[in-house]
PDB file of C-alpha atoms in Angstrom:
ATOM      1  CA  UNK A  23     100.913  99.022 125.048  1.00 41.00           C
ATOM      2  CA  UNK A  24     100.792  98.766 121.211  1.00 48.00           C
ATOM      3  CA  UNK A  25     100.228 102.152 119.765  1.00 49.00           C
ATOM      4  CA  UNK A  26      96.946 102.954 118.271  1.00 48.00           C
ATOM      5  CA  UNK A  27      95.309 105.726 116.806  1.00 47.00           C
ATOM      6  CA  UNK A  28      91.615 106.359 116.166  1.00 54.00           C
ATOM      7  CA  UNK A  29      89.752 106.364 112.407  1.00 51.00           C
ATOM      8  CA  UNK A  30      87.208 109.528 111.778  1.00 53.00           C
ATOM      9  CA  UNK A  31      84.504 108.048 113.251  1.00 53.00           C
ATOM     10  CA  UNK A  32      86.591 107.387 116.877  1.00 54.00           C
ATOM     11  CA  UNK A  33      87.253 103.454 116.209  1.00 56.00           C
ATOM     12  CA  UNK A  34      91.045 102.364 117.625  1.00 61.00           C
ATOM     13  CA  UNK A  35      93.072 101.393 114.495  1.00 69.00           C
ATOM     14  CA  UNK A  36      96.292 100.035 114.648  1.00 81.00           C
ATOM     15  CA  UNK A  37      99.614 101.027 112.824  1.00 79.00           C
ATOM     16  CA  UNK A  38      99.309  98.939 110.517  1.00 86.00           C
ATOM     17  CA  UNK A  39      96.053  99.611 109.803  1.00 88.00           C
ATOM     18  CA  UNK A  40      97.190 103.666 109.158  1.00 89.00           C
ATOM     19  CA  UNK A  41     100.139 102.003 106.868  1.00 87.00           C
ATOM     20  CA  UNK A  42      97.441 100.130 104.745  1.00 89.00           C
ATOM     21  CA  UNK A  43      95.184 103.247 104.445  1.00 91.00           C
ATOM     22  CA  UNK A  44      98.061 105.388 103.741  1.00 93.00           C
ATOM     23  CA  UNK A  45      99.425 103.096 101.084  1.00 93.00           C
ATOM     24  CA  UNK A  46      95.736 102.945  99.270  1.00 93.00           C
ATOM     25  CA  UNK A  47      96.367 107.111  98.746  1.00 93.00           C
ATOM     26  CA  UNK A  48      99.646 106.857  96.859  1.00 94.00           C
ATOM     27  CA  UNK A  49      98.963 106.837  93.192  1.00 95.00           C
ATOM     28  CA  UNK A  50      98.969 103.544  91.331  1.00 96.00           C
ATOM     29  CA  UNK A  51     102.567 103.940  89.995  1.00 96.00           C
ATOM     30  CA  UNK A  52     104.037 104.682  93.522  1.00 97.00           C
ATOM     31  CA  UNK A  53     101.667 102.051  95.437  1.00 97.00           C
ATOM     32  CA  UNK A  54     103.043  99.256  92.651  1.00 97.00           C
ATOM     33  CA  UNK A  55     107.126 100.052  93.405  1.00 98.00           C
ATOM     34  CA  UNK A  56     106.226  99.799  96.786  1.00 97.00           C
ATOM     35  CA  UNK A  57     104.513  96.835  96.445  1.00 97.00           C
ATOM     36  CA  UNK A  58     107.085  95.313  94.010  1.00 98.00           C
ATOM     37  CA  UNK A  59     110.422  96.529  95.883  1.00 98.00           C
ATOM     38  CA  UNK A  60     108.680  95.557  99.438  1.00 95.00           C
ATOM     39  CA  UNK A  61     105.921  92.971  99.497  1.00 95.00           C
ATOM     40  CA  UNK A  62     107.574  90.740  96.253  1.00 97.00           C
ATOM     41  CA  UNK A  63     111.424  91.527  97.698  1.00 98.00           C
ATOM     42  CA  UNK A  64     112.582  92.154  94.031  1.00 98.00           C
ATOM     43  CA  UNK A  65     115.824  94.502  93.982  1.00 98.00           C
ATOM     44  CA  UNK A  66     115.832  98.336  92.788  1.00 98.00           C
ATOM     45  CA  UNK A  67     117.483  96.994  89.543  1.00 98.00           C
ATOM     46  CA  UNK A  68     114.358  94.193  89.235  1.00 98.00           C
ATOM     47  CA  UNK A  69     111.751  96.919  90.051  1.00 98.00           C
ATOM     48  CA  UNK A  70     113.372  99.058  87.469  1.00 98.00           C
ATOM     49  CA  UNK A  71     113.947  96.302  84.171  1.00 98.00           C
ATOM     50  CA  UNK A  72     110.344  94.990  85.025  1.00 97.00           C
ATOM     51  CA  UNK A  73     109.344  98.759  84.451  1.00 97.00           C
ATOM     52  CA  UNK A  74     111.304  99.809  81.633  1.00 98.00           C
ATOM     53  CA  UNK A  75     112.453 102.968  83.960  1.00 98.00           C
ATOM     54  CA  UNK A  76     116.006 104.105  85.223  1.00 98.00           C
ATOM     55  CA  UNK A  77     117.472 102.812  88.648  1.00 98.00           C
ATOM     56  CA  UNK A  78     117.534 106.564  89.203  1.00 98.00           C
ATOM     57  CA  UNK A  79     113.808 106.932  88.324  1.00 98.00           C
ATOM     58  CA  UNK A  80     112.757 103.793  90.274  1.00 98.00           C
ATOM     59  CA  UNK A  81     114.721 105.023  93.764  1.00 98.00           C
ATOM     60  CA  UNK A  82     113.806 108.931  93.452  1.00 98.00           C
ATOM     61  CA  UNK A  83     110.015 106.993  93.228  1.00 98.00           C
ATOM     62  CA  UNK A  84     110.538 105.114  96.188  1.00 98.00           C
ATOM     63  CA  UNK A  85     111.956 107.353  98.413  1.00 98.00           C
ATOM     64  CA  UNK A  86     109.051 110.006  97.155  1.00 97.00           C
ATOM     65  CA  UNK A  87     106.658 107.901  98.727  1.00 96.00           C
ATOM     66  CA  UNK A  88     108.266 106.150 101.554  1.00 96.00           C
ATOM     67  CA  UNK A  89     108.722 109.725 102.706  1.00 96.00           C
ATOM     68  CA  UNK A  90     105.307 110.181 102.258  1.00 95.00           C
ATOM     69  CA  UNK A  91     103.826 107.193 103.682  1.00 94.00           C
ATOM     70  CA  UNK A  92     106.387 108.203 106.814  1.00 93.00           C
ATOM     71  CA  UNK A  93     104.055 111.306 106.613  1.00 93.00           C
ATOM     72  CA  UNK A  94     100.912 109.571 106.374  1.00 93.00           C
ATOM     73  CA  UNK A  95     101.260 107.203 109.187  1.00 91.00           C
ATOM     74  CA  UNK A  96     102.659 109.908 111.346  1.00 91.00           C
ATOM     75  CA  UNK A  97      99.428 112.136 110.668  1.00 89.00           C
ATOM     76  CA  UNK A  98      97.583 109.194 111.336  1.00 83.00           C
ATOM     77  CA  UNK A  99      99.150 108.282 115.020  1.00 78.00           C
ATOM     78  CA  UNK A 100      99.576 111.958 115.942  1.00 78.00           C
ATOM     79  CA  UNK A 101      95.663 112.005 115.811  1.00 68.00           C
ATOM     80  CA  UNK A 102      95.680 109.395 118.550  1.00 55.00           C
ATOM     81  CA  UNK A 103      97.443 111.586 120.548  1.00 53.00           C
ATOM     82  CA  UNK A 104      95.416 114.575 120.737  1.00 51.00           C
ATOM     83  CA  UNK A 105      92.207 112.494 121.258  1.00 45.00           C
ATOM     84  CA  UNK A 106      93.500 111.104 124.050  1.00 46.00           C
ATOM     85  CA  UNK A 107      94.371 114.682 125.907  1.00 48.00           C
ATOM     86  CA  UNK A 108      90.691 115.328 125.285  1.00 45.00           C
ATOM     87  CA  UNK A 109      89.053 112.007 126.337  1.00 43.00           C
ATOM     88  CA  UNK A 110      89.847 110.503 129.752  1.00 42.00           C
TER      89      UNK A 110
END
């Protein structure tokens, strides 16, 4: 069974449903490295020269918020959970 968790309103959503809903929260700076390091595949040292940061800037940002899209995404499918030991 595919895990799923449940939006406010009780709707099943699936992970990567949470993931894109999480992702939307992060602020624009964060959401772009993750989109640039991720979605377009550049490297850490691409993500950082197309910036005009540090490597060391660019990674402490990315691990900042894949840590906290980890968080998200866990909050997200932990609420599954405890509606299903209430409904049937």
């Amino acid at each position: 069974r595919e895990s799923r968790s449940r939006d406010e309103e009780g709707a099943d959503v699936a992970p990567v449903d949470v993931l894109h809903r999480c992702s939307e929260k992060l602020p624009d700076v964060d959401r772009g490295l993750v989109a640039a390091r991720y979605e377009r595949g550049l490297s850490v040292e691409d993500v950082s020269q197309e910036t005009g940061r540090t490597v060391s800037w660019v990674k402490t940002r990315l691990m900042r918020a894949r840590w906290w899209l980890q968080s998200c995404i866990q909050r997200g499918l932990d609420r599954e959970d405890r509606v299903e030991e209430v409904l049937p």
